[in-house]
């Protein structure tokens, strides 16, 4: 092992001569693997020393392969408002990279060498990158020794009781007959579960979110629990991820970063998203993976999405990654609507963050192009430009929920009726999601809400449980922008989506903006730029009927696809049409191959 590490050091030293990067060795700062000691302060000191010496000159901090432990008692304490997470400040951060330029954290890449693992010992935010430029992470694993999701295996299920074995890495206690999981600085009682087939790892057919047997339990022996629990779908051998809906921190947090790259990263667990990026420009992910830890018998990964991008711009790339076992999407890209709560004068409004997990961070600045949207119909009004924006309910942006926004053009008199939101058009990214594998996850495969070009190509969507791809937009609940104009979905393989029902699961590909008053809508939300959504040269392997559901869409091309019917599961979806359209125009379905035949009159349904 040591020889491999020395060889890697020599290779990096040679490379550094060519690139101008200086290589620093973590061991020289007392950052040593496999000791079980807390490395939090040593890493912080190393980063500070490198910044002091190099400034913005390129540098690499090289970690030997092995396990590096981080503990909450010595964590970096930060106030971070993180999009789509619980705003329970302060956050305890293991590795805080702030205000850095041209720094790479590099794990061991020697062939056959041991991975470089950052292991959390308690509830913590593993890695934060804030106000960084041209920084990268490479060949690093992020995990938690005792996850807040507790996995159990069903041993016996009969007579209204289930006996289950708790995974050996989990910690629990019985308090007043209730099962409570705990760690060094946390405890929680699970409120829901996701059931995984013990042999295939797929979510158990037609289970979705299930109740869990955690009340009036009896400990039969250490690690074996008998609980009143009536669910005959949970056969012996089923693994159940018992969890709460709490999501305090992602595995990796990016805020206000430019030109960030990730290569060969694995996130085995996070109590929120695997990666959350907000207000960032240009993110490149090569072999970024959110997967269960090898040899752990874990079937789950993150508490929510594998990767999530809120209010970003530039280009977001995810190539050759793997996303498995997470409790939501592999990727979710969106902005955030502010609701208009007051019209101060002809050019000034007060906009408010509405969702309790999305506030307190930068929304926009002077010169940004914006547009209003009517919440009830999701119809876009005339565009405008921000002349001035400042936090309204606080003195600073951090933690603010409301903004006073002065606009260049006059705003309509009824804009503060409670039926309007405002969207920032500058902080919207282009997305390339290519060559990835998404499998055995809850809810959805991929979610895109951006007006810039989106390419979804050469991916495998394998038992995504709900919808494989969702194009959304919502100024009523999640308040996530925005309309998709040019989306290309090609050369992907979809295998048995829709084995469970979750929100927006009306087709393998679901184009589903939230529109409370669809019948009053006169414009179309998605598409409208000539092509809209192009779905071509894909393979759909499915046991059920629905392929595409679309709502409020101008422009759909479904061409050159193969639909292969199988008998892997019993069909059950309420939608019995291949194509179900609500307010869709300019749709073309041509040159496709259906293994069981195609009848346009039966298989295509327009409802509005």
Coordinates of C-alpha atoms in Angstrom, one line a residue:
X1 CA 0.0 0.0 0.0
X2 CA 2.8 2.4 1.0
X3 CA 4.6 1.7 -2.3
X4 CA 1.4 2.6 -4.3
X5 CA 1.0 5.8 -2.3
X6 CA 4.7 6.8 -3.0
X7 CA 4.1 6.0 -6.7
X8 CA 1.1 8.3 -6.7
X9 CA 3.1 11.1 -5.0
X10 CA 5.8 10.8 -7.6
X11 CA 3.2 10.9 -10.4
X12 CA 1.6 14.0 -8.9
X13 CA 5.0 15.6 -8.4
X14 CA 5.8 15.2 -12.1
X15 CA 2.4 16.5 -13.0
X16 CA 2.8 19.5 -10.7
X17 CA 5.9 20.5 -12.7
X18 CA 3.7 20.7 -15.8
X19 CA 0.7 22.4 -14.3
X20 CA 2.3 24.8 -11.8
X21 CA 0.3 23.1 -9.0
X22 CA 2.1 22.6 -5.7
X23 CA 1.4 19.3 -4.0
X24 CA 1.0 19.2 -0.2
X25 CA 0.9 15.9 1.6
X26 CA -1.8 15.5 4.3
X27 CA 0.5 13.4 6.4
X28 CA 2.9 16.4 6.8
X29 CA 0.1 18.2 8.6
X30 CA -0.7 15.3 11.0
X31 CA -3.6 14.1 8.9
X32 CA -3.1 10.4 9.2
X33 CA -5.6 7.6 8.2
X34 CA -6.8 4.7 10.1
X35 CA -6.2 6.1 13.6
X36 CA -9.7 6.7 14.7
X37 CA -8.6 10.1 15.8
X38 CA -10.5 13.4 15.0
X39 CA -9.0 15.0 11.9
X40 CA -11.2 18.0 11.8
X41 CA -8.8 20.6 13.2
X42 CA -5.8 19.2 11.3
X43 CA -7.6 19.5 8.0
X44 CA -8.7 23.0 8.8
X45 CA -5.1 24.0 9.7
X46 CA -3.7 22.4 6.6
X47 CA -6.2 24.3 4.3
X48 CA -5.4 27.6 6.1
X49 CA -1.6 27.0 5.8
X50 CA -1.9 26.3 2.1
X51 CA -4.1 29.4 1.5
X52 CA -1.6 31.5 3.4
X53 CA 1.4 30.2 1.4
X54 CA -0.1 29.9 -2.1
X55 CA -2.9 32.5 -2.1
X56 CA -4.7 31.8 -5.4
X57 CA -1.9 29.8 -7.0
X58 CA -2.9 26.2 -7.8
X59 CA -2.3 23.6 -5.1
X60 CA -3.2 20.0 -4.3
X61 CA -3.8 18.6 -0.8
X62 CA -3.1 14.9 -1.2
X63 CA -4.6 12.3 1.2
X64 CA -3.2 8.8 1.5
X65 CA -5.8 6.0 1.1
X66 CA -7.6 5.0 4.3
X67 CA -10.2 6.2 6.8
X68 CA -10.2 9.7 8.2
X69 CA -12.6 10.3 11.1
X70 CA -14.4 13.6 11.9
X71 CA -16.3 14.4 15.1
X72 CA -18.9 17.0 15.9
X73 CA -17.2 18.2 19.1
X74 CA -14.4 20.0 17.2
X75 CA -16.4 20.8 14.0
X76 CA -16.3 24.1 12.2
X77 CA -19.5 25.9 13.4
X78 CA -21.2 27.8 10.6
X79 CA -24.5 29.5 9.8
X80 CA -25.5 28.1 6.4
X81 CA -28.9 28.5 4.9
X82 CA -29.1 25.5 2.5
X83 CA -31.8 25.3 -0.2
X84 CA -34.2 22.4 0.2
X85 CA -32.9 21.5 3.6
X86 CA -34.0 22.2 7.2
X87 CA -32.8 25.6 8.3
X88 CA -31.6 24.5 11.8
X89 CA -28.5 26.6 12.3
X90 CA -25.7 26.4 13.2
X91 CA -24.3 23.6 11.1
X92 CA -21.4 21.4 12.3
X93 CA -19.0 21.2 9.4
X94 CA -16.2 18.6 9.1
X95 CA -14.3 20.2 6.1
X96 CA -15.0 23.9 5.5
X97 CA -13.4 25.2 2.2
X98 CA -14.2 28.9 2.1
X99 CA -12.9 31.7 -0.1
X100 CA -10.4 29.5 -1.9
X101 CA -9.1 29.5 -5.4
X102 CA -7.4 26.7 -7.4
X103 CA -7.3 24.1 -4.6
X104 CA -7.8 20.4 -5.2
X105 CA -8.5 17.9 -2.4
X106 CA -7.1 14.7 -3.9
X107 CA -7.6 11.2 -2.5
X108 CA -5.5 8.1 -3.3
X109 CA -5.9 7.2 -7.0
X110 CA -3.3 4.4 -7.1
X111 CA -4.7 1.4 -8.9
X112 CA -5.8 -1.2 -6.4
X113 CA -5.1 1.2 -3.5
X114 CA -7.4 1.8 -0.6
X115 CA -10.0 4.6 -1.1
X116 CA -9.7 7.9 0.8
X117 CA -12.7 8.0 3.1
X118 CA -14.1 10.9 5.1
X119 CA -16.2 9.3 7.8
X120 CA -18.5 11.3 10.0
X121 CA -19.1 10.3 13.7
X122 CA -22.3 12.0 14.4
X123 CA -24.7 14.5 12.7
X124 CA -22.4 16.7 10.6
X125 CA -22.1 18.4 7.2
X126 CA -19.1 16.6 5.7
X127 CA -17.8 19.0 3.1
X128 CA -18.7 22.7 2.5
X129 CA -17.4 24.8 -0.4
X130 CA -18.3 28.4 -0.1
X131 CA -17.1 31.4 -2.3
X132 CA -14.6 29.1 -4.0
X133 CA -13.3 29.4 -7.6
X134 CA -11.7 26.7 -9.7
X135 CA -11.7 24.2 -6.9
X136 CA -12.1 20.5 -7.1
X137 CA -12.5 17.2 -5.2
X138 CA -11.1 14.0 -6.6
X139 CA -11.2 10.4 -5.5
X140 CA -12.8 11.0 -2.1
X141 CA -15.5 8.9 -0.3
X142 CA -18.0 10.5 2.1
X143 CA -19.9 8.4 4.6
X144 CA -21.3 8.3 8.1
X145 CA -20.4 5.5 10.6
X146 CA -23.9 5.4 12.1
X147 CA -26.5 6.7 9.5
X148 CA -29.8 8.3 10.7
X149 CA -31.6 5.9 8.5
X150 CA -31.9 2.6 10.3
X151 CA -32.1 -0.6 8.2
X152 CA -33.9 -3.7 9.4
X153 CA -34.4 -7.1 7.9
X154 CA -37.8 -8.9 8.1
X155 CA -37.4 -12.3 9.7
X156 CA -41.0 -13.3 10.2
X157 CA -44.4 -11.8 9.3
X158 CA -47.5 -13.4 10.6
X159 CA -50.6 -12.7 12.7
X160 CA -50.3 -8.9 12.6
X161 CA -46.7 -9.0 14.0
X162 CA -43.4 -8.6 12.2
X163 CA -40.1 -9.7 13.7
X164 CA -37.1 -7.9 12.3
X165 CA -33.4 -7.8 12.9
X166 CA -31.7 -4.4 13.2
X167 CA -28.5 -3.9 11.1
X168 CA -25.4 -4.5 13.2
X169 CA -24.0 -1.0 12.5
X170 CA -27.2 0.7 13.8
X171 CA -27.7 1.9 17.4
X172 CA -31.1 1.8 19.1
X173 CA -32.9 1.7 22.4
X174 CA -36.4 1.0 23.5
X175 CA -38.0 3.9 25.3
X176 CA -41.5 3.3 26.7
X177 CA -42.0 0.6 24.1
X178 CA -40.9 2.8 21.3
X179 CA -38.0 2.0 19.0
X180 CA -35.5 5.0 19.0
X181 CA -32.4 5.2 16.9
X182 CA -29.5 7.3 18.1
X183 CA -25.9 8.4 17.5
X184 CA -23.3 10.5 19.3
X185 CA -25.2 13.8 19.0
X186 CA -28.7 12.8 17.7
X187 CA -31.6 10.5 18.3
X188 CA -34.9 10.0 16.4
X189 CA -37.8 7.7 16.2
X190 CA -38.5 6.6 12.6
X191 CA -41.9 7.6 11.1
X192 CA -41.8 5.9 7.7
X193 CA -40.0 3.4 5.7
X194 CA -38.9 2.2 2.2
X195 CA -39.0 -1.5 1.5
X196 CA -36.3 -3.1 -0.6
X197 CA -36.4 -6.5 -2.1
X198 CA -33.6 -8.4 -0.3
X199 CA -32.4 -10.2 -3.5
X200 CA -32.7 -7.6 -6.2
X201 CA -32.5 -4.3 -4.3
X202 CA -35.6 -3.0 -6.1
X203 CA -38.2 -1.2 -4.1
X204 CA -40.9 -3.7 -3.3
X205 CA -43.7 -3.5 -5.8
X206 CA -46.6 -1.2 -4.8
X207 CA -45.3 -0.3 -1.4
X208 CA -44.2 3.4 -1.8
X209 CA -43.8 5.0 1.6
X210 CA -44.9 2.6 4.3
X211 CA -45.6 2.8 8.0
X212 CA -43.1 1.2 10.3
X213 CA -43.4 -1.0 13.4
X214 CA -41.7 1.2 16.1
X215 CA -44.5 1.4 18.8
X216 CA -45.2 -1.2 21.5
X217 CA -42.2 -3.2 20.4
X218 CA -40.6 -6.1 22.2
X219 CA -36.9 -6.9 22.1
X220 CA -36.8 -10.7 21.6
X221 CA -33.0 -10.7 21.8
X222 CA -30.3 -8.2 21.2
X223 CA -30.9 -6.8 17.8
X224 CA -34.1 -8.6 17.2
X225 CA -37.4 -6.8 17.6
X226 CA -41.1 -8.0 17.5
X227 CA -43.6 -5.3 16.6
X228 CA -47.3 -5.0 16.0
X229 CA -47.1 -4.4 12.2
X230 CA -49.7 -5.5 9.7
X231 CA -48.3 -5.4 6.1
X232 CA -48.3 -8.7 4.2
X233 CA -46.2 -7.2 1.4
X234 CA -43.1 -7.4 3.6
X235 CA -41.9 -10.9 3.1
X236 CA -39.0 -12.4 5.1
X237 CA -35.7 -11.1 3.7
X238 CA -37.2 -7.7 2.9
X239 CA -34.9 -4.8 3.9
X240 CA -36.6 -1.7 5.3
X241 CA -35.0 1.7 5.5
X242 CA -36.7 3.2 8.5
X243 CA -36.4 7.0 8.6
X244 CA -37.7 10.4 9.4
X245 CA -38.2 13.2 6.9
X246 CA -35.6 15.4 8.5
X247 CA -32.9 16.7 6.3
X248 CA -30.4 19.0 8.1
X249 CA -27.4 18.8 5.8
X250 CA -26.2 17.4 2.5
X251 CA -23.0 15.4 2.1
X252 CA -21.4 18.1 0.0
X253 CA -22.6 21.7 0.1
X254 CA -21.6 24.3 -2.6
X255 CA -22.6 28.0 -2.4
X256 CA -21.5 30.9 -4.6
X257 CA -18.8 28.8 -6.2
X258 CA -17.5 29.1 -9.8
X259 CA -16.0 26.4 -12.0
X260 CA -16.2 23.5 -9.5
X261 CA -15.2 20.0 -10.6
X262 CA -15.7 16.5 -9.1
X263 CA -14.0 13.4 -10.3
X264 CA -14.5 9.9 -8.9
X265 CA -16.5 10.9 -5.8
X266 CA -18.6 8.5 -3.8
X267 CA -21.2 9.6 -1.3
X268 CA -22.5 6.5 0.6
X269 CA -24.8 8.4 2.9
X270 CA -26.0 11.9 3.8
X271 CA -28.9 13.0 6.0
X272 CA -30.0 15.3 3.2
X273 CA -28.9 15.5 -0.5
X274 CA -25.7 13.9 -1.6
X275 CA -24.7 17.1 -3.2
X276 CA -26.5 20.5 -2.9
X277 CA -25.3 23.4 -5.0
X278 CA -26.9 26.9 -4.8
X279 CA -25.9 30.1 -6.5
X280 CA -23.0 28.4 -8.3
X281 CA -21.7 28.7 -11.9
X282 CA -20.4 25.8 -13.9
X283 CA -20.2 22.4 -12.1
X284 CA -18.6 19.4 -13.7
X285 CA -19.1 15.9 -12.3
X286 CA -17.3 13.0 -13.7
X287 CA -18.0 9.6 -12.1
X288 CA -19.9 11.3 -9.2
X289 CA -21.6 8.4 -7.5
X290 CA -24.2 8.1 -4.7
X291 CA -24.2 4.4 -4.0
X292 CA -24.5 2.1 -1.0
X293 CA -21.3 1.3 0.8
X294 CA -19.7 -1.9 -0.5
X295 CA -19.9 -4.8 2.0
X296 CA -22.2 -2.9 4.4
X297 CA -25.5 -4.6 3.4
X298 CA -27.0 -1.1 3.2
X299 CA -29.7 -0.8 0.5
X300 CA -30.1 3.0 0.9
X301 CA -28.0 6.1 0.4
X302 CA -29.2 9.6 0.9
X303 CA -32.2 10.9 2.8
X304 CA -33.3 13.0 -0.3
X305 CA -31.9 13.7 -3.8
X306 CA -28.5 12.4 -4.9
X307 CA -27.7 15.7 -6.5
X308 CA -29.6 19.0 -6.3
X309 CA -29.0 22.4 -8.0
X310 CA -30.8 25.5 -6.8
X311 CA -30.5 28.8 -8.5
X312 CA -27.3 27.9 -10.4
X313 CA -26.1 29.0 -13.9
X314 CA -23.6 28.2 -16.6
X315 CA -23.3 24.5 -17.4
X316 CA -24.0 21.6 -15.1
X317 CA -22.6 18.3 -16.3
X318 CA -23.1 14.8 -14.8
X319 CA -21.2 12.2 -16.8
X320 CA -20.8 8.5 -16.1
X321 CA -22.1 8.6 -12.5
X322 CA -24.2 6.1 -10.6
X323 CA -27.1 7.0 -8.4
X324 CA -28.7 4.3 -6.3
X325 CA -30.9 3.8 -3.3
X326 CA -31.6 7.4 -2.6
X327 CA -34.9 8.6 -1.2
X328 CA -35.6 11.0 -4.1
X329 CA -34.2 12.1 -7.5
X330 CA -30.8 11.4 -8.9
X331 CA -30.7 15.0 -10.1
X332 CA -33.0 18.0 -9.5
X333 CA -32.3 21.3 -11.2
X334 CA -34.5 24.4 -10.5
X335 CA -34.7 28.0 -9.3
X336 CA -37.0 29.4 -6.7
X337 CA -40.1 31.6 -7.1
X338 CA -40.7 34.4 -4.7
X339 CA -44.3 35.1 -4.0
X340 CA -45.3 38.8 -4.4
X341 CA -46.8 39.8 -1.0
X342 CA -46.8 43.6 -1.5
X343 CA -46.8 46.2 -4.2
X344 CA -45.0 49.2 -2.6
X345 CA -45.3 51.5 -5.6
X346 CA -45.3 51.4 -9.4
X347 CA -41.8 49.9 -9.6
X348 CA -41.3 48.3 -6.2
X349 CA -42.5 45.0 -4.8
X350 CA -41.9 42.7 -1.8
X351 CA -41.1 39.1 -2.7
X352 CA -41.1 36.3 -0.1
X353 CA -39.5 32.9 0.0
X354 CA -42.4 30.6 0.8
X355 CA -41.2 27.1 1.4
X356 CA -39.8 26.5 4.9
X357 CA -36.8 24.6 3.5
X358 CA -35.9 27.3 1.0
X359 CA -34.9 30.7 2.3
X360 CA -32.0 32.7 3.7
X361 CA -29.8 32.7 0.6
X362 CA -29.1 34.9 -2.4
X363 CA -31.9 35.2 -4.9
X364 CA -30.8 37.8 -7.4
X365 CA -29.0 41.1 -8.0
X366 CA -29.0 44.3 -9.9
X367 CA -29.4 43.9 -13.7
X368 CA -30.9 40.4 -13.5
X369 CA -33.7 39.7 -15.9
X370 CA -36.9 38.5 -14.2
X371 CA -40.5 37.6 -15.0
X372 CA -43.7 37.3 -13.2
X373 CA -45.9 34.2 -13.2
X374 CA -49.5 33.7 -12.2
X375 CA -49.6 30.9 -9.7
X376 CA -53.1 29.7 -10.5
X377 CA -52.5 29.2 -14.3
X378 CA -48.6 29.3 -14.4
X379 CA -48.8 31.8 -17.2
X380 CA -45.8 34.1 -17.6
X381 CA -46.3 37.9 -17.7
X382 CA -44.0 40.5 -19.2
X383 CA -40.3 40.3 -18.4
X384 CA -38.6 43.0 -16.3
X385 CA -35.2 43.9 -15.0
X386 CA -34.0 44.3 -11.4
X387 CA -32.6 47.8 -10.6
X388 CA -32.1 47.3 -6.9
X389 CA -32.7 44.4 -4.5
X390 CA -32.1 44.3 -0.7
X391 CA -33.3 42.0 2.1
X392 CA -36.5 43.4 3.7
X393 CA -37.1 41.4 6.9
X394 CA -33.4 41.3 7.9
X395 CA -30.4 43.6 7.6
X396 CA -28.5 41.0 5.6
X397 CA -29.3 38.3 3.0
X398 CA -28.3 35.5 5.3
X399 CA -31.4 34.2 6.9
X400 CA -33.7 36.6 5.0
X401 CA -37.2 35.5 3.8
X402 CA -38.3 38.7 2.1
X403 CA -36.7 41.1 -0.4
X404 CA -37.5 44.6 -1.5
X405 CA -37.1 44.6 -5.3
X406 CA -37.1 47.7 -7.4
X407 CA -37.7 47.0 -11.1
X408 CA -37.0 49.0 -14.3
X409 CA -40.5 48.8 -15.7
X410 CA -43.9 49.5 -14.0
X411 CA -45.5 46.4 -12.5
X412 CA -49.2 45.6 -12.8
X413 CA -51.6 47.0 -10.2
X414 CA -52.9 43.5 -9.2
X415 CA -49.4 42.0 -8.8
X416 CA -49.8 41.7 -5.0
X417 CA -53.1 39.9 -5.1
X418 CA -51.4 36.7 -3.7
X419 CA -51.6 35.0 -7.1
X420 CA -48.2 36.0 -8.5
X421 CA -44.6 34.9 -8.2
X422 CA -41.4 36.2 -9.6
X423 CA -38.7 34.2 -11.3
X424 CA -35.0 35.1 -11.8
X425 CA -34.0 34.2 -15.4
X426 CA -30.3 34.9 -15.0
X427 CA -29.7 32.0 -12.5
X428 CA -30.8 29.2 -14.8
X429 CA -28.3 26.6 -16.0
X430 CA -27.8 24.4 -19.1
X431 CA -27.7 20.7 -18.2
X432 CA -25.9 17.7 -19.7
X433 CA -26.8 14.5 -17.9
X434 CA -25.1 11.7 -19.8
X435 CA -23.9 8.1 -19.3
X436 CA -25.3 7.7 -15.8
X437 CA -27.0 4.8 -14.1
X438 CA -30.0 5.5 -11.9
X439 CA -31.5 2.5 -10.0
X440 CA -33.5 1.3 -7.1
X441 CA -34.4 4.7 -5.7
X442 CA -37.6 6.2 -4.3
X443 CA -39.9 8.7 -6.2
X444 CA -38.2 9.8 -9.4
X445 CA -35.1 9.4 -11.5
X446 CA -34.3 12.9 -12.8
X447 CA -36.1 16.3 -12.5
X448 CA -35.4 19.3 -14.6
X449 CA -36.9 22.8 -14.3
X450 CA -34.8 25.2 -16.4
X451 CA -35.4 27.2 -19.6
X452 CA -31.8 26.5 -20.8
X453 CA -31.0 23.5 -23.0
X454 CA -31.2 20.1 -21.3
X455 CA -29.6 17.0 -22.7
X456 CA -30.4 13.6 -21.2
X457 CA -28.4 11.0 -23.2
X458 CA -27.2 7.4 -22.9
X459 CA -28.4 6.9 -19.3
X460 CA -29.8 3.7 -17.7
X461 CA -33.0 4.3 -15.6
X462 CA -33.3 1.0 -13.9
X463 CA -36.3 0.5 -11.5
X464 CA -36.6 4.1 -10.5
X465 CA -39.8 3.2 -8.7
X466 CA -41.7 6.3 -9.8
X467 CA -41.4 8.4 -12.9
X468 CA -38.0 8.2 -14.6
X469 CA -37.8 11.8 -15.8
X470 CA -39.9 14.7 -14.6
X471 CA -40.2 18.2 -16.0
X472 CA -42.0 20.2 -13.4
X473 CA -42.5 23.9 -12.4
X474 CA -44.5 24.9 -9.3
X475 CA -45.4 28.3 -7.8
X476 CA -47.8 26.9 -5.3
X477 CA -46.1 24.2 -3.1
X478 CA -42.4 23.7 -3.6
X479 CA -42.1 27.1 -5.4
X480 CA -39.5 25.6 -7.8
X481 CA -39.0 27.3 -11.2
X482 CA -39.3 27.1 -14.1
X483 CA -40.4 26.3 -17.6
X484 CA -38.4 23.9 -19.9
X485 CA -37.9 25.2 -23.5
X486 CA -35.5 22.7 -25.1
X487 CA -35.2 19.3 -23.6
X488 CA -33.6 16.4 -25.6
X489 CA -34.1 12.8 -24.2
X490 CA -32.3 10.3 -26.4
X491 CA -30.5 7.0 -26.4
X492 CA -31.6 6.1 -22.9
X493 CA -32.8 2.8 -21.6
X494 CA -35.8 2.7 -19.2
X495 CA -36.4 -0.5 -17.2
X496 CA -39.6 -1.0 -15.2
X497 CA -40.3 2.5 -13.9
X498 CA -43.6 3.1 -12.1
X499 CA -43.6 0.1 -9.8
X500 CA -44.8 2.5 -7.1
X501 CA -46.9 5.7 -7.0
X502 CA -45.4 8.9 -5.8
X503 CA -46.1 12.6 -6.6
X504 CA -46.0 13.3 -10.4
X505 CA -45.9 9.6 -11.4
X506 CA -48.3 9.7 -14.3
X507 CA -45.9 8.3 -17.0
X508 CA -42.4 7.0 -17.4
X509 CA -41.6 10.5 -18.6
X510 CA -43.9 13.0 -16.8
X511 CA -44.2 16.6 -17.9
X512 CA -46.2 17.9 -15.0
X513 CA -46.2 21.5 -13.9
X514 CA -48.4 22.3 -10.9
X515 CA -51.3 24.3 -12.4
X516 CA -54.3 24.7 -10.0
X517 CA -56.6 26.2 -12.7
X518 CA -55.6 24.5 -15.9
X519 CA -58.9 25.2 -17.7
X520 CA -58.4 29.0 -17.3
X521 CA -54.9 28.8 -18.8
X522 CA -54.5 30.4 -22.2
X523 CA -50.7 30.0 -22.7
X524 CA -48.6 27.0 -22.4
X525 CA -46.0 26.5 -19.6
X526 CA -43.4 24.2 -21.2
X527 CA -42.0 24.3 -24.7
X528 CA -42.9 27.0 -27.2
X529 CA -39.4 27.5 -28.6
X530 CA -39.8 25.4 -31.7
X531 CA -38.9 21.9 -30.5
X532 CA -40.0 21.8 -26.8
X533 CA -39.4 18.2 -25.7
X534 CA -37.7 15.7 -28.1
X535 CA -37.8 12.0 -27.0
X536 CA -36.0 9.9 -29.6
X537 CA -34.0 6.6 -30.0
X538 CA -34.8 5.4 -26.5
X539 CA -35.7 1.9 -25.3
X540 CA -38.6 1.6 -22.8
X541 CA -38.9 -1.8 -21.1
X542 CA -42.2 -1.8 -19.2
X543 CA -44.8 -4.0 -17.6
X544 CA -47.5 -1.3 -17.6
X545 CA -49.2 1.1 -20.1
X546 CA -48.1 4.8 -19.5
X547 CA -45.1 6.1 -21.4
X548 CA -45.5 9.9 -21.6
X549 CA -47.8 12.1 -19.6
X550 CA -47.7 15.8 -20.5
X551 CA -49.5 18.9 -19.3
X552 CA -49.4 22.5 -20.7
X553 CA -46.8 21.7 -23.4
X554 CA -46.3 23.3 -26.8
X555 CA -44.0 21.0 -28.8
X556 CA -43.4 17.3 -28.3
X557 CA -41.6 14.9 -30.7
X558 CA -41.6 11.2 -29.8
X559 CA -39.7 9.4 -32.5
X560 CA -37.6 6.3 -33.2
X561 CA -38.2 4.7 -29.8
X562 CA -38.7 1.0 -28.9
X563 CA -41.3 0.0 -26.4
X564 CA -40.8 -3.5 -25.1
X565 CA -43.6 -5.0 -23.0
X566 CA -42.8 -7.5 -20.3
X567 CA -44.5 -9.4 -17.6
X568 CA -42.2 -8.6 -14.7
X569 CA -45.0 -7.1 -12.6
X570 CA -48.8 -7.0 -12.7
X571 CA -50.0 -3.8 -14.5
X572 CA -51.8 -1.5 -12.0
X573 CA -51.4 2.1 -13.1
X574 CA -54.6 4.2 -13.3
X575 CA -53.5 5.7 -16.6
X576 CA -54.1 3.1 -19.4
X577 CA -53.0 5.3 -22.3
X578 CA -49.5 5.2 -23.7
X579 CA -49.7 9.0 -24.2
X580 CA -52.0 11.1 -22.0
X581 CA -52.1 14.8 -22.8
X582 CA -53.6 17.7 -20.9
X583 CA -53.4 20.9 -22.9
X584 CA -50.7 19.8 -25.3
X585 CA -50.2 21.1 -28.9
X586 CA -47.8 20.4 -31.7
X587 CA -47.2 16.8 -30.6
X588 CA -45.7 14.3 -33.1
X589 CA -45.5 10.6 -32.4
X590 CA -43.9 8.7 -35.3
X591 CA -41.6 5.9 -36.4
X592 CA -41.7 4.0 -33.1
X593 CA -41.7 0.3 -32.5
X594 CA -44.2 -1.3 -30.0
X595 CA -43.7 -5.0 -29.2
X596 CA -47.4 -5.4 -28.6
X597 CA -48.6 -3.1 -31.4
X598 CA -49.9 0.5 -31.4
X599 CA -53.4 1.8 -31.7
X600 CA -53.4 5.6 -31.9
X601 CA -57.1 5.9 -31.1
X602 CA -56.6 3.9 -27.9
X603 CA -53.1 4.7 -27.0
X604 CA -53.2 8.5 -27.4
X605 CA -55.6 10.5 -25.2
X606 CA -56.2 14.3 -25.3
X607 CA -58.2 15.4 -22.3
X608 CA -58.1 19.2 -22.7

